[in-house]
Each structure stands twice: as C-alpha cells, then as structure tokens.
Coordinates of C-alpha atoms in Angstrom, one line a residue:
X61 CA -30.4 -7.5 14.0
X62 CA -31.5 -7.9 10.6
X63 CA -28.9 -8.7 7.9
X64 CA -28.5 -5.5 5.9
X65 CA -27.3 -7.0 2.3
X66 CA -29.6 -7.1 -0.2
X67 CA -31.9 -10.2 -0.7
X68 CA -32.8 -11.3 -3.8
X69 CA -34.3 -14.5 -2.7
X70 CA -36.9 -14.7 -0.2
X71 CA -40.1 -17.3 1.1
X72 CA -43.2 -16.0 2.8
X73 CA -42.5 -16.5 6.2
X74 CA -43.6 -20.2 6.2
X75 CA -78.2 11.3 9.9
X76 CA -76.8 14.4 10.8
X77 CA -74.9 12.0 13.6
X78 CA -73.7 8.8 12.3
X79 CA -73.9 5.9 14.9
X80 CA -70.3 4.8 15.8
X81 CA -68.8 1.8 16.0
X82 CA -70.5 1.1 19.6
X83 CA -69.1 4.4 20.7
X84 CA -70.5 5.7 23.9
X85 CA -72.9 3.0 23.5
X86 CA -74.7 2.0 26.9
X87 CA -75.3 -1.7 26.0
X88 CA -71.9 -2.0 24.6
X89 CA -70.8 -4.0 26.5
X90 CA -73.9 -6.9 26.2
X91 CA -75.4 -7.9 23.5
X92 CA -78.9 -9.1 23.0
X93 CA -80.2 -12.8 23.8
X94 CA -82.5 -15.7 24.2
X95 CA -83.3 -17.1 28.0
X96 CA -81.0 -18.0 30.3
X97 CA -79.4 -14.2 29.9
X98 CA -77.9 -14.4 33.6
X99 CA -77.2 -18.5 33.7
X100 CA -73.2 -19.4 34.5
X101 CA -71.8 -15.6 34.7
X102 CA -72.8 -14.6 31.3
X103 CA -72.7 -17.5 29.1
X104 CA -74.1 -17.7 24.9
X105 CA -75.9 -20.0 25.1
X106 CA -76.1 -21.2 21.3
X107 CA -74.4 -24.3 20.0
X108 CA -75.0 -23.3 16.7
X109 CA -74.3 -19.3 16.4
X110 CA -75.0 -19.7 12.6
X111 CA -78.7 -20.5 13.1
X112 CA -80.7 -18.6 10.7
X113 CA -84.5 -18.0 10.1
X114 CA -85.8 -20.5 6.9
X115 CA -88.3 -17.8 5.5
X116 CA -89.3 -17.1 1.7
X117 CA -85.8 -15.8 0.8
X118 CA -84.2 -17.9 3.7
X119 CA -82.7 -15.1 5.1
X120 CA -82.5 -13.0 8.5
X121 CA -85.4 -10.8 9.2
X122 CA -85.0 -7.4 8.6
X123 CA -83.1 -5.6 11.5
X124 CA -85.1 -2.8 13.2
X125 CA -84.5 1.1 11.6
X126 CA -85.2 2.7 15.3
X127 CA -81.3 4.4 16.3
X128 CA -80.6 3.3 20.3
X129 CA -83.3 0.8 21.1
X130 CA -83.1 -0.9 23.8
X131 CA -82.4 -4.7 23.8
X132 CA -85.5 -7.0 24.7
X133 CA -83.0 -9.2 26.4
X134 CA -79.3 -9.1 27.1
X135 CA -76.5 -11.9 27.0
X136 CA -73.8 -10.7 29.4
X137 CA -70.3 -11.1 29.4
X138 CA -68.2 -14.1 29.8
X139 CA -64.8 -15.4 28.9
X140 CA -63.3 -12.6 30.4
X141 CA -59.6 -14.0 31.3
X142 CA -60.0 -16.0 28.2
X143 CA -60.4 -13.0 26.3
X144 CA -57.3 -11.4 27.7
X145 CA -55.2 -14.7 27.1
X146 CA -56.4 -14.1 22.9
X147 CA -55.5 -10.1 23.4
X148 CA -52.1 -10.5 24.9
X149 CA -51.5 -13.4 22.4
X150 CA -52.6 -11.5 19.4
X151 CA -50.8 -8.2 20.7
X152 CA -47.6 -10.5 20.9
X153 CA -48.0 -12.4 17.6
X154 CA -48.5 -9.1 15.8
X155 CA -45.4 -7.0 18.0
X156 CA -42.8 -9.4 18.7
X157 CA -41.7 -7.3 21.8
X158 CA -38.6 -10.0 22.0
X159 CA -37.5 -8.8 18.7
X160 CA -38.0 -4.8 19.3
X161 CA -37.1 -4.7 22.7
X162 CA -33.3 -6.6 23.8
X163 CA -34.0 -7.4 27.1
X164 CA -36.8 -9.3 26.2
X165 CA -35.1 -11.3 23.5
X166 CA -34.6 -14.4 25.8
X167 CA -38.4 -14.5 25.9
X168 CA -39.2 -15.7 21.9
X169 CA -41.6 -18.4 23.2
X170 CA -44.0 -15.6 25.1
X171 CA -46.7 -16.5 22.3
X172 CA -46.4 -20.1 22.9
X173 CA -46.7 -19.6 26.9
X174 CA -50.0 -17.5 26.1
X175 CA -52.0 -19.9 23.7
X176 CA -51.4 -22.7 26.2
X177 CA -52.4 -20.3 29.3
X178 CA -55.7 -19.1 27.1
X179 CA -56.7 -22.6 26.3
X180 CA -56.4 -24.3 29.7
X181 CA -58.3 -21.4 30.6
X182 CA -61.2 -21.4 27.7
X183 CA -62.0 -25.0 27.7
X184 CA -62.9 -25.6 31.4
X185 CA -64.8 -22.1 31.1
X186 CA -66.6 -23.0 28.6
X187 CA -67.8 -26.5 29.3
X188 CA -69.1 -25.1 32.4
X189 CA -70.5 -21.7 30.3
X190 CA -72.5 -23.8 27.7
X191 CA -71.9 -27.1 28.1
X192 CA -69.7 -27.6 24.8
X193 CA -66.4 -27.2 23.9
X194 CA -67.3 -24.8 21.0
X195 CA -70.4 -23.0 19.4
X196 CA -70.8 -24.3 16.1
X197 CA -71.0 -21.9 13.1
X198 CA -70.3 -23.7 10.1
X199 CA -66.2 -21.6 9.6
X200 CA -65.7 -23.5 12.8
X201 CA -66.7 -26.7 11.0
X202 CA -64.9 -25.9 7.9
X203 CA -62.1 -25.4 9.7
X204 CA -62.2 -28.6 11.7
X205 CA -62.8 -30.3 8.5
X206 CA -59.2 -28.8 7.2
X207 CA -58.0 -29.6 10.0
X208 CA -59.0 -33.4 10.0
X209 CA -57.7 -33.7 6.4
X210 CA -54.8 -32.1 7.3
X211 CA -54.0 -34.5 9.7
X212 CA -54.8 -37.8 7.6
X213 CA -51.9 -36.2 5.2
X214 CA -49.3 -36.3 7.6
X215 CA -48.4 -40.2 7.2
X216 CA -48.7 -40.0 3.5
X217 CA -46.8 -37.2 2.9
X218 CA -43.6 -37.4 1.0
X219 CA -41.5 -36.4 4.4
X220 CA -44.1 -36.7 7.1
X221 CA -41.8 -34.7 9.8
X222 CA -42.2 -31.4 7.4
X223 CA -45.9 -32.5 7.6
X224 CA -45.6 -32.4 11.2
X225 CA -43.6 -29.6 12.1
X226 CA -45.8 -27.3 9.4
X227 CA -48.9 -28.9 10.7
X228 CA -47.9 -28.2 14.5
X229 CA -46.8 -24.8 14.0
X230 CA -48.7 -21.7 12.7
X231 CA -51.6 -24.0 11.2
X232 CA -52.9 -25.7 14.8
X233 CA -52.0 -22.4 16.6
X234 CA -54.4 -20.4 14.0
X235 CA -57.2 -23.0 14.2
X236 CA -57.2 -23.4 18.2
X237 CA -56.5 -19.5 18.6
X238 CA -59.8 -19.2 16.1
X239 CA -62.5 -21.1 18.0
X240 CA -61.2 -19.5 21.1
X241 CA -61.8 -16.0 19.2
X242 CA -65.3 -17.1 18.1
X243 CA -66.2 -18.5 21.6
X244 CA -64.9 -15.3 23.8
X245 CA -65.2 -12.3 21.5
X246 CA -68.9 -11.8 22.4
X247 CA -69.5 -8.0 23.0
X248 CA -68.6 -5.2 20.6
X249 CA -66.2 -3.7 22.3
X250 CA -64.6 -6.9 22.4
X251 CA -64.5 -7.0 18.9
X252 CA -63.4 -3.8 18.5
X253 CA -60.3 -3.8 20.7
X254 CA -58.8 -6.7 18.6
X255 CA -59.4 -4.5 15.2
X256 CA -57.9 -1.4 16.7
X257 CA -55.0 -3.9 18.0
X258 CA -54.3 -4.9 14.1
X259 CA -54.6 -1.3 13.2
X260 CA -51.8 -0.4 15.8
X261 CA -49.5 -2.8 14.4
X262 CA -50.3 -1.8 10.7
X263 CA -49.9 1.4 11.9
X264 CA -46.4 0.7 13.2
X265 CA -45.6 -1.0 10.2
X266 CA -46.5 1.4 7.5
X267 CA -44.6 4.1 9.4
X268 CA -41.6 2.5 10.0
X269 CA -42.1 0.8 5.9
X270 CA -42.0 4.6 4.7
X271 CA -39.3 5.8 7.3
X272 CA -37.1 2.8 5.8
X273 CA -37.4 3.7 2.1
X274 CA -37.1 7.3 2.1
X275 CA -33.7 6.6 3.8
X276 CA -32.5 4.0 2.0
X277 CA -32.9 1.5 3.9
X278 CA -34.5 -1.3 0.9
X279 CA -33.0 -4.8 1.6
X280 CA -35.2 -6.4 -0.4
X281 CA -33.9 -7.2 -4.4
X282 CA -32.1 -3.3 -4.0
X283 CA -35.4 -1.5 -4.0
X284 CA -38.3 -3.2 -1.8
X285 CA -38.4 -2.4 1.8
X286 CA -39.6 -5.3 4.6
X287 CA -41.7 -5.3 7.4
X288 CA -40.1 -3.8 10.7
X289 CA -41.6 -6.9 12.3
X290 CA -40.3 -10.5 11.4
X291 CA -42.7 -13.7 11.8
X292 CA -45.7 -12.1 9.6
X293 CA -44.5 -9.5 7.9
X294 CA -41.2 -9.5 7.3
X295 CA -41.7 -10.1 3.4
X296 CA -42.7 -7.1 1.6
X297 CA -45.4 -9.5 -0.3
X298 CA -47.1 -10.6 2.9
X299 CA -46.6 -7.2 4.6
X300 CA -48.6 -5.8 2.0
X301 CA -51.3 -8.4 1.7
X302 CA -52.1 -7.2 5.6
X303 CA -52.3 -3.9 4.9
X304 CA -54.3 -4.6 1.9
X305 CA -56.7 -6.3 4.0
X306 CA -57.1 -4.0 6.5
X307 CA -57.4 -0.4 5.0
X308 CA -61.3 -1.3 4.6
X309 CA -61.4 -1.4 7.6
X310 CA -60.3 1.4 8.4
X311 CA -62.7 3.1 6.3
X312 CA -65.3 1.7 7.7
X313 CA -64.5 2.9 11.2
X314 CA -64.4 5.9 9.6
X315 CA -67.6 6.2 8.6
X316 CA -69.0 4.8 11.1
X317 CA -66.5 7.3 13.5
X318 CA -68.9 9.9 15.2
X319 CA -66.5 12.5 16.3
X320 CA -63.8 14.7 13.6
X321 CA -60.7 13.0 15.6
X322 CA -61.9 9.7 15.5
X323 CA -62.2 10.1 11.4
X324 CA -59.5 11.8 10.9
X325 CA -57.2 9.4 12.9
X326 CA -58.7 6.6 10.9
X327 CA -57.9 8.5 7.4
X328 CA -54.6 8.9 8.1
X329 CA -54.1 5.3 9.3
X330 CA -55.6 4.3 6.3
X331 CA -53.7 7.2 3.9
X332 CA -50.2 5.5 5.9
X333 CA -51.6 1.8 4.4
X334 CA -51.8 2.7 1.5
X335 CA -48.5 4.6 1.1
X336 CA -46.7 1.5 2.9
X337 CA -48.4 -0.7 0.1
X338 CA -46.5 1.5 -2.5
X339 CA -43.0 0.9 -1.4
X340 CA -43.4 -3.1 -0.7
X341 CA -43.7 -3.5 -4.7
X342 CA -45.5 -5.9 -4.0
X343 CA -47.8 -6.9 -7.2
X344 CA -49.9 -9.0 -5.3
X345 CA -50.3 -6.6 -2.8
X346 CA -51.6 -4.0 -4.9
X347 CA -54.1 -6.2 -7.1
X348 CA -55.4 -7.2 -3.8
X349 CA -55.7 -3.3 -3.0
X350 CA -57.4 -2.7 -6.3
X351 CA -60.0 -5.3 -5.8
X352 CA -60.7 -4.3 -2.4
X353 CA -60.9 -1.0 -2.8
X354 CA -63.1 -1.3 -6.0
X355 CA -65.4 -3.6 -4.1
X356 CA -65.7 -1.1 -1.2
X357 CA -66.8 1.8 -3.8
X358 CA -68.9 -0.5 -5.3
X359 CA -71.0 -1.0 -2.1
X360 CA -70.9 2.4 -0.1
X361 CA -71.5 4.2 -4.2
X362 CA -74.8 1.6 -4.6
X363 CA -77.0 4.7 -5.6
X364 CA -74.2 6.6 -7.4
X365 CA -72.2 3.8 -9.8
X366 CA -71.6 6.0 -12.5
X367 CA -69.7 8.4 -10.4
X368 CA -68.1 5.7 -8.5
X369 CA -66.4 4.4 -12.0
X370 CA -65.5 7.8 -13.0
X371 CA -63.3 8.4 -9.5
X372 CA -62.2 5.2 -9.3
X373 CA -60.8 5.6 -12.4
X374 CA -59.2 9.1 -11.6
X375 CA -57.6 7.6 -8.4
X376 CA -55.8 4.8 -10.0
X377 CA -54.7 6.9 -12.2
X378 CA -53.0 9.3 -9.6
X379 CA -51.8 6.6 -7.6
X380 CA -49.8 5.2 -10.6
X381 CA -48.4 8.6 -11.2
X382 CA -47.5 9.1 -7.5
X383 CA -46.5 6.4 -7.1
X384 CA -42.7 6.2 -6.1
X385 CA -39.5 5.0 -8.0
X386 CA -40.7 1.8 -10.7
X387 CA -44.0 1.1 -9.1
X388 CA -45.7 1.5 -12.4
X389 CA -42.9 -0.7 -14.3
X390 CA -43.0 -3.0 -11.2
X391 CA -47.2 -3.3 -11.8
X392 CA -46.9 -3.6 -16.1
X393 CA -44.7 -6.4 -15.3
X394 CA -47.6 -8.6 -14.5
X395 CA -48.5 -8.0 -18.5
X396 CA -45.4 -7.8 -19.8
X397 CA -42.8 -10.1 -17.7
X398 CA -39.9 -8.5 -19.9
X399 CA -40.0 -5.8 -17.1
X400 CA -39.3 -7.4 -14.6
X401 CA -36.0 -7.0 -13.6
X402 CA -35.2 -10.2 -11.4
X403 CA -37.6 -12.5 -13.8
X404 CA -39.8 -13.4 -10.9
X405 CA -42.8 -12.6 -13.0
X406 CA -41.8 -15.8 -14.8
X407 CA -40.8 -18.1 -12.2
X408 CA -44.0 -17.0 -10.4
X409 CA -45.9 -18.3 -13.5
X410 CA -43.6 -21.9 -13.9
X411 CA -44.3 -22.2 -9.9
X412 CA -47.9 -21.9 -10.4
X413 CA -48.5 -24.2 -13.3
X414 CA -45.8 -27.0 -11.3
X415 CA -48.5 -26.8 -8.0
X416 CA -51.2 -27.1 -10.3
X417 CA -49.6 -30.2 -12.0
X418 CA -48.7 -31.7 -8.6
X419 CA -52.6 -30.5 -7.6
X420 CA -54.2 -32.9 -10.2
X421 CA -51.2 -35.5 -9.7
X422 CA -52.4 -35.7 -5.8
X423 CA -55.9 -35.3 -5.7
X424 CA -56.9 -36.9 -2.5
X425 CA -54.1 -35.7 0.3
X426 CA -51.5 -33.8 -1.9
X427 CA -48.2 -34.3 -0.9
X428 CA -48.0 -33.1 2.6
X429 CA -48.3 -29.9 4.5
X430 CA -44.8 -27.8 3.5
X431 CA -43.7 -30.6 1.1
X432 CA -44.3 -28.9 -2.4
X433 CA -40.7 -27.1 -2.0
X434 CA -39.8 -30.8 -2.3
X435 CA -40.8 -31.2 -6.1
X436 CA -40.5 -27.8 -7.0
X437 CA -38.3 -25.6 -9.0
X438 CA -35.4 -24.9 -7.0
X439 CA -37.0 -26.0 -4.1
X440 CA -39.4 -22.9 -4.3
X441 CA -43.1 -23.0 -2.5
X442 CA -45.8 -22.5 -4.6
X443 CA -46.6 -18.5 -4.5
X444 CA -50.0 -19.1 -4.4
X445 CA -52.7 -20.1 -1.3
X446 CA -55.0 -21.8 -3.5
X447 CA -52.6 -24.6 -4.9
X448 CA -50.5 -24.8 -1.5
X449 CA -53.5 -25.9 0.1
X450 CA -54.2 -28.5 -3.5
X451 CA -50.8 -29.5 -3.6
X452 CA -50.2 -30.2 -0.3
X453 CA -53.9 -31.7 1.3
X454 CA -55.6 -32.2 -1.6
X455 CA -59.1 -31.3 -3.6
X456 CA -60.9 -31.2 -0.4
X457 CA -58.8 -29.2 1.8
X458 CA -59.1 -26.8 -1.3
X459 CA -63.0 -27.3 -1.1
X460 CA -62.8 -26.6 2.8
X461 CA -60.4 -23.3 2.6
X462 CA -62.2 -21.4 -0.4
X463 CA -65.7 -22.2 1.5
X464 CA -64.2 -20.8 4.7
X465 CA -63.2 -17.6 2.9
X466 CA -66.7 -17.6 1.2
X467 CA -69.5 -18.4 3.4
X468 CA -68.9 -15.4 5.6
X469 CA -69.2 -13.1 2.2
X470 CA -72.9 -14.3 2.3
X471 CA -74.0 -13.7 6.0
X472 CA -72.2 -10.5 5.9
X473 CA -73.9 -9.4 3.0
X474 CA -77.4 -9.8 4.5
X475 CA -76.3 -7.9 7.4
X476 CA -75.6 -5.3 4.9
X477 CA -78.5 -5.6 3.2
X478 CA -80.7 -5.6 6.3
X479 CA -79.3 -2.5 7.4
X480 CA -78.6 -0.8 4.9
X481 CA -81.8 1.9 4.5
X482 CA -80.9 2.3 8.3
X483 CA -77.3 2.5 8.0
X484 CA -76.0 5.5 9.6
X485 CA -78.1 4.2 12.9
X486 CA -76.6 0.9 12.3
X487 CA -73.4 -0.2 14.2
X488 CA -73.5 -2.9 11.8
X489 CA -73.4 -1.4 8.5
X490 CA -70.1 -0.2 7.5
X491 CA -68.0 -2.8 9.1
X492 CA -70.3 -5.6 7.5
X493 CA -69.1 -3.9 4.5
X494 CA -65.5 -3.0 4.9
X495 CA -64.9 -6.6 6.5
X496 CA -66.4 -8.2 3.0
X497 CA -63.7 -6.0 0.9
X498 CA -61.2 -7.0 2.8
X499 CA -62.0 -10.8 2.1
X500 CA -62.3 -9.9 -1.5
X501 CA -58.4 -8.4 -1.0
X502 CA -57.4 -11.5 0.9
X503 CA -59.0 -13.5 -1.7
X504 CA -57.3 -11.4 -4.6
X505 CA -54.1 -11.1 -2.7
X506 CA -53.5 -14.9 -1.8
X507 CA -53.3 -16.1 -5.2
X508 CA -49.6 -14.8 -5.3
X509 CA -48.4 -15.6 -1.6
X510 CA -48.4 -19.0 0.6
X511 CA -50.1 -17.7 3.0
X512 CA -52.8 -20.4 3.9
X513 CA -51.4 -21.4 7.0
X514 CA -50.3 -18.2 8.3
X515 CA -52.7 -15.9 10.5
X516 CA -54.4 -13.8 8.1
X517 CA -57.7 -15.2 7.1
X518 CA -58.1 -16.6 9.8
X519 CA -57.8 -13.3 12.4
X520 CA -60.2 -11.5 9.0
X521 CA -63.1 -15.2 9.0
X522 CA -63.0 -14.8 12.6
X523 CA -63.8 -10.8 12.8
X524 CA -66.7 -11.2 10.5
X525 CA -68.3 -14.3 12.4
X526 CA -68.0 -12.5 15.8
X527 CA -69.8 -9.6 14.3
X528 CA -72.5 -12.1 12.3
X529 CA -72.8 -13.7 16.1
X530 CA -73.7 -10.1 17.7
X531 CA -76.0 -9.1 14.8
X532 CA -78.2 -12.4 15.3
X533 CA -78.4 -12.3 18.9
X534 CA -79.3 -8.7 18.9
X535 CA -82.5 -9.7 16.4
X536 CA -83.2 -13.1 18.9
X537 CA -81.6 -15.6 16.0
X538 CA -79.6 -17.6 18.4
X539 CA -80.9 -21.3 18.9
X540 CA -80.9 -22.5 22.5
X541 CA -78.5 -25.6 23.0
X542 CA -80.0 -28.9 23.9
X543 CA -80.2 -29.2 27.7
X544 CA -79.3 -32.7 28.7
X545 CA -81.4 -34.9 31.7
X546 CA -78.1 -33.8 34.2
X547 CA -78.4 -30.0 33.1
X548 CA -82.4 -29.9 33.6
X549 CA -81.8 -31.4 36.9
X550 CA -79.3 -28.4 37.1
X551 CA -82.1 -25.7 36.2
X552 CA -84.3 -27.1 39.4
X553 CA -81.6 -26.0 41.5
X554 CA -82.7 -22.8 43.9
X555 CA -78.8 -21.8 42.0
X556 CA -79.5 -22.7 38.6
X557 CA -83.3 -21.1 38.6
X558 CA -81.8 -17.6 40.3
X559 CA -79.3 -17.5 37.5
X560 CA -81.7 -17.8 34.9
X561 CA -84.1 -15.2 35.0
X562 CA -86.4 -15.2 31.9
X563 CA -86.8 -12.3 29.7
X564 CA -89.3 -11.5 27.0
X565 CA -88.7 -13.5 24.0
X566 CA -89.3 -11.5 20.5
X567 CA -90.8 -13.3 17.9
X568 CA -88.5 -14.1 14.7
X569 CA -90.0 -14.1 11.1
X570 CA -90.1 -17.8 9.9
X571 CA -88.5 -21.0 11.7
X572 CA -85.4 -21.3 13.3
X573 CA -83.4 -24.4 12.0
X574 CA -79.4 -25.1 12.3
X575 CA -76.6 -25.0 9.6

C-alpha cells in the first residue's frame, strides 16, 4: 500500500478512406522481402536492417503512391514465442500485476522470470533463423557501444557495486529486451500490439491520475498526484514524461484510424494524456508536451504554417487557463524561480551545473553508473539524462546516447517524406511522424529527469526502427547476409532448396551498401 503522507522529497525511480494503421490489411501479417522468403520458418534475412540505397541524395527511393499493392515478395513470420516472451514482459513491466492484484504479490520477480525465458528462447531461434545473434542497424550498435563503455566504468567508478547493481538492473534489461524487440517485431501487427499495449497502460494511468486528484488524493509536495503504478511511473515527473511521449502517437493512429470508433477511442485516449499531464505539475513534462506537440503541427500543417501558428497559439493559451489549481504558477516558475513554492526550481539549476562540473571533471568514464548522488548536493541525482549519462560514463557514452535518440529522427523522416504526397494510402505516414514528435518530447523531456537508464527511449528508438525495418523491406532495401561455405552447403540440401523458393527481385534506385 502506498504511504499516504505527503512527500516532499522524491528520485525518479532509479482519400475519402484513409489507410489504417494495417487495419484489415491482408498482408498484415508479412511484410515484403529479398530471397530466401520461405528459408528457416520465416526468417529476415538481413544482418544489416539499416542498409540504405547510396543514390544522388543518398536516400531511400521513393515508396510507390498505388493504395493496396501487392508485395513482389513476402518475408513471413518468425520469432513467434519470442515475441510473446517480449509482450508478456512488456505487459508486466508496464502493469505490475503483483502490485495491483494481492494474491499475486509474492510474484515481484515475474519480469525477471520472462526476460530470461524470452532470451533462452530468441538466441537459439535466431542463430538458426539468420545465422547471427542480432540484425545490425546502427541503434543496435549504438547501443552496444554504451553498453561496452558502460561496462569499462564499473572498476573505476567511485563505488563499483552501485556501478554494478545500476548497470545490472534496468540498463542491461532495456538493452537485451531492445535487440530482442528489433529482431522479433517483424510484421505490423506486431508492432502495433506493443503500441496499443503502452496506450493501455497510459490509459490506466491517466484515469486513475485524474480519479486521484479530483479526490484528494495528491501525495506528492500537497498538490501533485503519482502514478497508480510504481517502478516507472510512480513519480509524477516520469509519469508525465510517458504520457508526453506517447500522445503523438496516439494521434497518429488516429489519423491513420479508418473507422469513427477507432478515432474517436484514440482522441479520448489522447484528450485523458493530456489531462493526466496537467495534474502531475510536472514542468518537464509539459515542455516536453509543448515541443512535441508543436513539432507534430508543424509536420501534419506543412501546407498550412500560418494557420498552424495561429492555433497553436490559441490552444496554449486555453490550456493555461484550464488548466487546474497552480499549473500556470507551477509553469512561470521555470522563469521566475521565486514561484516556486518548495525551491526545486533552484536546486534543479545547482544540480545541473554540479553534473556538468563533474561532466568536464570526468571526461573519459565519469564516475560510475548511479554514483553522481555520491558528490552531489544532498546526495541528489542529477535531474537531467544528458549529464547522468556525462557524469557517470563519460563524453562518449554521451556521444553514443544523443546519437541513439537522433539517428532514428533521420530515417523516419525520409519515410515521411517518401510518403508523404501518398499519405492517406500510406500505413507509414502518420506513425513515421507521430513517432518523430515523440522523440522530440523525449528529447525535450529528459533534460529535467534521470531517466537514461530507465525503459523509455528505449521501448520509443525501438518502435521507430521496427517500423524503418518494415518500410525498407516492403521497397526490397534489405541486404542479404553473407552465406558462409557450411550454410551454402546448407542451401544444396533437397531441405534447404524447398525452403527457399525464389521470388522476383525488384530493382532498387542506386546501390545497396551497409551502415
């Protein structure tokens, strides 16, 4: 049961018809390949899903404008029990059913028992799939390369067992949890289960956010509510920076919904989100919301800026009048720290110039993973993603974690741009789009929460290379893997050839050539 006193001191928890989102879609549940479509029960085949065509502007080649063609050649399903080892995990990450229901309480290390089931079911599978433990996009690179540093900090850190224990707790889980993501979420409606599974929970939350509030029920400093949910959002600054995050989108499902439930279930999900956001407080929260939001208008108004400016305008304006109790004193406070009535405005800004003082005074492996509390103020962590990750790993684990949150921005934005005269046919369009604004939140977000070894990006990086992986094998930009002497032995099998029935191969603008 949670503690009902107030708590005034709290840590992050360390066409006329619009093409749906793959609604009612026929080839769903496949998604366009190179050969080999039937080898090893439905296989990718690519080692390096971030190949891309070098052509004059070195980007992708145009996607097609024709609404419901048919695929050249399919890639069908695999990682099936893997896939379900990363749903249940996710579903119990996010819910915490030992928390909400008593009977399972004795059961707190469920999550732990499904990431070790979904690995030792993913790695076998997928050595025998493809050949490789991993495709290789360059986030999963990135992320190895954090990783790497991460783990060359440990022994040099100021306590090496808080290195450890941070290190071996929410930061491996998110990066092994991530390449199984990447690997197994290979159809749409893959993809699309695990958004509507995060929309559920912010769903949940935001209700039960409100419910709390209106009846008094604000633990946080007297006046802030806290997530229903412990683990990731039991802070009111991190509960926020989800929903933040994830009301693009649900915009762009509902634009891209075809029926009037579907869009109307997504506007109130995302009206709920954004009422939630309001009774966190949280500043960071809402910045994040504002540049999110912004960016989204930005992108779906292209042809209409002016207009775009004018509501945008008109909205925040509303909002800040609607906005319940001292949300507007609470949001001037950034400006003017007088108003703040706790002074956490001002601590926030010592904390952040202390983490970037420790930043340069550390350059090469910081001072271990969850060791900044250690020279703080008051033993406080720094607030901030950006100079956790400086502080505490150094320049280059900075270097590897903004470039992990930036190099999907770019691919995403070509699918956008490649679909966009097409884009109420597309099934890429609008989530390309709502999943860049909610990068931008994350990005905007971030800078006043330690949240870089929590779940968050990485669930948001690994949504937008899944869909980047679909949208190149549906235009043929996958690059074969290298096939070894033992497996071309392996393809002269009577097995091996039945499997790997050859299908018309399109032909791609420009040459293919790896990351």
């Amino acid at each position: 049961m949670r503690d009902k006193s107030h708590i005034t001191d709290y840590e992050p928890v360390t066409r006329s018809r619009q093409a749906g989102l793959w609604e009612d879609d026929p080839a769903g549940e496949e998604w366009p390949r190179q050969n080999r479509a039937e080898a090893a029960g439905d296989g990718l085949t690519d080692s390096h899903a971030g190949a891309r065509v070098a052509g004059a502007n070195d980007q992708l080649p145009p996607a097609p404008a024709r609404a419901g063609s048919a695929p050249n050649w399919v890639l069908k399903r695999g990682h099936m029990l893997s896939y379900l080892g990363l749903f249940l995990f996710t579903a119990v990450l996010y819910f915490r059913p030992y928390e909400l229901i008593p009977a399972l309480s004795s059961f707190n290390n469920m999550a732990f028992v499904l990431a070790v089931a979904t690995l030792l079911v993913f790695f076998p599978t997928q050595l025998a799939l493809e050949g490789t433990l991993t495709a290789r996009p360059r986030e999963v690179n990135l992320l190895l390369l954090l990783c790497l540093v991460a783990l060359l900090s440990i022994p040099l850190a100021i306590d090496p067992g808080v290195a450890w224990d941070m290190f071996s707790g929410n930061f491996i889980k998110a990066i092994l949890m991530f390449i199984v993501m990447v690997n197994v979420v290979r159809t749409p409606r893959r993809l699309k289960a695990l958004i509507l599974l995060a929309l559920a929970v912010s769903l949940f939350l935001s209700v039960g956010a409100l419910k709390d509030y209106y009846s008094g029920n604000v633990i946080i400093e007297g006046y802030r509510v806290a997530g229903r949910i412990g683990g990731l959002f039991d802070n009111p600054n991190d509960l926020a920076l989800h929903l933040a995050t994830m009301i693009p989108i649900a915009v762009a499902l509902l634009l891209s919904a075809r029926g009037v439930m579907g869009k109307l279930t997504y506007g109130v999900c995302a009206a709920l989100m954004l009422a939630a956001i309001t009774v966190t407080f949280s500043r960071g929260g809402f910045l994040g919301l504002v540049a999110a939001s912004t960016f989204l208008a930005w992108k779906l108004g292209r042809r209409n800026r002016f207009v775009v400016v004018v509501i945008m305008l008109v909205a925040a304006i509303l909002f800040l009048a609607l906005a319940p109790g001292n949300f507007s004193v609470r949001i001037l406070s950034i400006f003017i720290p007088g108003l703040d009535p706790v002074g956490s405005s001002g601590a926030r800004q010592q904390l952040l110039i202390k983490s970037v003082l420790v930043a340069l005074r550390h350059p090469l492996l910081g001072v271990g993973m969850g060791n900044f509390p250690i020279v703080s103020i008051h033993d406080q962590v720094t607030h901030n993603a950006y100079t956790q990750v400086a502080s505490e790993m150094g320049a280059a684990a900075l270097a590897f974690y903004v470039l992990l949150i930036v190099s999907p921005l770019r691919r995403l934005r070509e699918i956008e741009d490649q679909t966009y005269e097409a884009r109420r046919a597309s099934r890429f369009y609008y989530l390309s789009v709502g999943l860049q604004a909610s990068l931008v939140g994350y990005m905007v977000s971030s800078f006043f929460a330690s949240v870089a070894y929590l779940w968050y990006v990485y669930y948001l990086v690994g949504y937008a290379v899944c869909l980047r992986r679909m949208y190149e094998a549906e235009h043929g930009l996958l690059k074969e893997p290298t096939v070894s002497g033992a497996e071309q032995g392996a393809e002269r099998t009577p097995e091996a050839r039945g499997r790997a029935e050859v299908f018309p191969e399109p032909k791609a603008e420009g040459r293919l050539v790896a990351e």
